[in-house]
Amino acid sequence: MNARSVTVLVWGENRHEQTEPGVAGVYPDGMHNAVRRGIEHWLGERATVTTATLDDPEHGLTEEVLAGTDVLTWWGHAAHGEVSDEVVDRVHRHVLAGMGLVVLHSGHYSKIFIRLMGTTCTLRWRSANDRELVWTVNPSHPIARGIP
């Protein structure tokens, strides 16, 4: 990899692919691998992309793996409670130390997102005319910069 490469870890529950035939038909290699392929397609040589799932030892989020990760994507939907608190603590430390985190789909109910946000992260449906504000708190982070 060149000096401008980023290491991305795509994490996913990998539950729906195992329990719902329709989902397995669309994502035979798992949603996490579909996300991985998309990142690889768009970033090419500028990124090293790996995957981990809930069923991997330590959910694939060992200290060593996280120490080598620039950006973690988190796909969760129905198995948030199965993520161990020890792993949440570990991911939390790494995010606070500068690792990027992109929370996908229903990840707003994940233990890590709730912990980082300091709220219940409960969604309330509002009118279509509401607007959303997003702040970039570290514009030099590879997620915010894009990777030229």
Tab-separated table of N, CA, C and O in Angstrom, residues 2 6-7 11 16 23 30 38 43 49-50 53 55 58 65 75 96 104-105 114 117 121 124 128 139 141 146:
chain	number	residue	atom	x	y	z
A	2	ASN	N	0.350	2.304	-0.581
A	2	ASN	CA	1.086	3.557	-0.595
A	2	ASN	C	0.831	4.332	0.681
A	2	ASN	O	0.038	3.938	1.519
A	6	VAL	N	-5.653	3.479	3.475
A	6	VAL	CA	-6.413	3.412	4.711
A	6	VAL	C	-6.803	1.950	4.938
A	6	VAL	O	-7.096	1.224	3.990
A	7	THR	N	-6.790	1.537	6.188
A	7	THR	CA	-7.178	0.181	6.551
A	7	THR	C	-8.603	0.219	7.091
A	7	THR	O	-8.871	0.882	8.091
A	11	TRP	N	-17.488	-4.581	9.747
A	11	TRP	CA	-18.055	-5.494	10.732
A	11	TRP	C	-19.548	-5.631	10.479
A	11	TRP	O	-20.244	-4.656	10.193
A	16	HIS	N	-29.023	-12.049	9.531
A	16	HIS	CA	-30.108	-12.147	8.553
A	16	HIS	C	-29.745	-13.092	7.413
A	16	HIS	O	-30.594	-13.824	6.910
A	23	VAL	N	-32.788	-12.925	2.233
A	23	VAL	CA	-31.567	-12.137	2.446
A	23	VAL	C	-30.358	-12.948	1.995
A	23	VAL	O	-29.462	-12.421	1.330
A	30	GLY	N	-22.794	-12.802	2.581
A	30	GLY	CA	-23.008	-11.920	3.714
A	30	GLY	C	-22.995	-10.455	3.308
A	30	GLY	O	-22.326	-10.056	2.362
A	38	GLY	N	-17.900	-3.104	-2.147
A	38	GLY	CA	-18.196	-1.730	-2.542
A	38	GLY	C	-17.067	-0.783	-2.193
A	38	GLY	O	-16.677	0.068	-3.011
A	43	LEU	N	-12.468	2.552	-3.637
A	43	LEU	CA	-11.162	3.023	-3.172
A	43	LEU	C	-9.994	2.280	-3.793
A	43	LEU	O	-8.865	2.774	-3.763
A	49	VAL	N	-9.126	-3.644	2.849
A	49	VAL	CA	-10.430	-3.854	3.468
A	49	VAL	C	-10.552	-5.310	3.907
A	49	VAL	O	-10.329	-6.224	3.123
A	50	THR	N	-10.911	-5.511	5.168
A	50	THR	CA	-11.146	-6.847	5.706
A	50	THR	C	-12.524	-6.860	6.371
A	50	THR	O	-13.157	-5.808	6.523
A	53	THR	N	-17.205	-10.635	11.817
A	53	THR	CA	-18.622	-10.800	12.149
A	53	THR	C	-18.796	-11.146	13.617
A	53	THR	O	-17.845	-11.498	14.317
A	55	ASP	N	-19.936	-13.706	14.988
A	55	ASP	CA	-19.589	-15.075	15.380
A	55	ASP	C	-18.090	-15.355	15.415
A	55	ASP	O	-17.671	-16.416	15.879
A	58	GLU	N	-14.096	-13.124	19.704
A	58	GLU	CA	-14.090	-11.723	20.138
A	58	GLU	C	-14.762	-10.827	19.099
A	58	GLU	O	-14.425	-9.658	18.955
A	65	VAL	N	-6.406	-6.456	15.988
A	65	VAL	CA	-7.138	-6.050	14.783
A	65	VAL	C	-7.482	-4.564	14.853
A	65	VAL	O	-7.263	-3.805	13.901
A	75	TRP	N	-22.238	-2.669	10.834
A	75	TRP	CA	-23.583	-2.968	10.352
A	75	TRP	C	-24.276	-3.830	11.385
A	75	TRP	O	-23.879	-4.966	11.642
A	96	LEU	N	-12.148	6.613	20.610
A	96	LEU	CA	-11.706	7.815	21.323
A	96	LEU	C	-10.241	8.129	21.049
A	96	LEU	O	-9.830	9.291	21.133
A	104	LEU	N	-23.699	1.905	10.200
A	104	LEU	CA	-24.614	1.699	9.086
A	104	LEU	C	-25.954	1.128	9.551
A	104	LEU	O	-26.048	0.504	10.607
A	105	HIS	N	-26.970	1.302	8.739
A	105	HIS	CA	-28.302	0.727	8.894
A	105	HIS	C	-28.866	1.018	10.283
A	105	HIS	O	-28.907	2.166	10.685
A	114	ILE	N	-24.612	3.802	21.063
A	114	ILE	CA	-25.274	4.366	22.244
A	114	ILE	C	-24.231	4.881	23.225
A	114	ILE	O	-24.355	5.977	23.773
A	117	MET	N	-22.606	8.100	21.808
A	117	MET	CA	-23.519	9.236	21.727
A	117	MET	C	-23.986	9.709	23.098
A	117	MET	O	-24.388	10.854	23.269
A	121	CYS	N	-30.434	6.879	21.808
A	121	CYS	CA	-30.430	6.744	20.344
A	121	CYS	C	-31.767	6.248	19.814
A	121	CYS	O	-31.841	5.677	18.734
A	124	ARG	N	-37.289	8.891	16.553
A	124	ARG	CA	-38.664	9.365	16.519
A	124	ARG	C	-38.919	9.828	15.097
A	124	ARG	O	-38.153	10.615	14.546
A	128	ALA	N	-41.306	14.951	6.791
A	128	ALA	CA	-40.340	14.865	5.698
A	128	ALA	C	-39.601	16.182	5.489
A	128	ALA	O	-38.574	16.214	4.823
A	139	PRO	N	-11.693	17.197	10.603
A	139	PRO	CA	-11.650	17.258	9.143
A	139	PRO	C	-10.411	16.622	8.529
A	139	PRO	O	-10.390	16.329	7.340
A	141	HIS	N	-9.305	13.639	9.401
A	141	HIS	CA	-9.441	12.184	9.442
A	141	HIS	C	-9.688	11.655	8.030
A	141	HIS	O	-10.348	12.299	7.216
A	146	GLY	N	-11.798	12.065	2.425
A	146	GLY	CA	-11.839	11.245	1.230
A	146	GLY	C	-10.402	10.745	1.111
A	146	GLY	O	-9.566	11.053	1.944
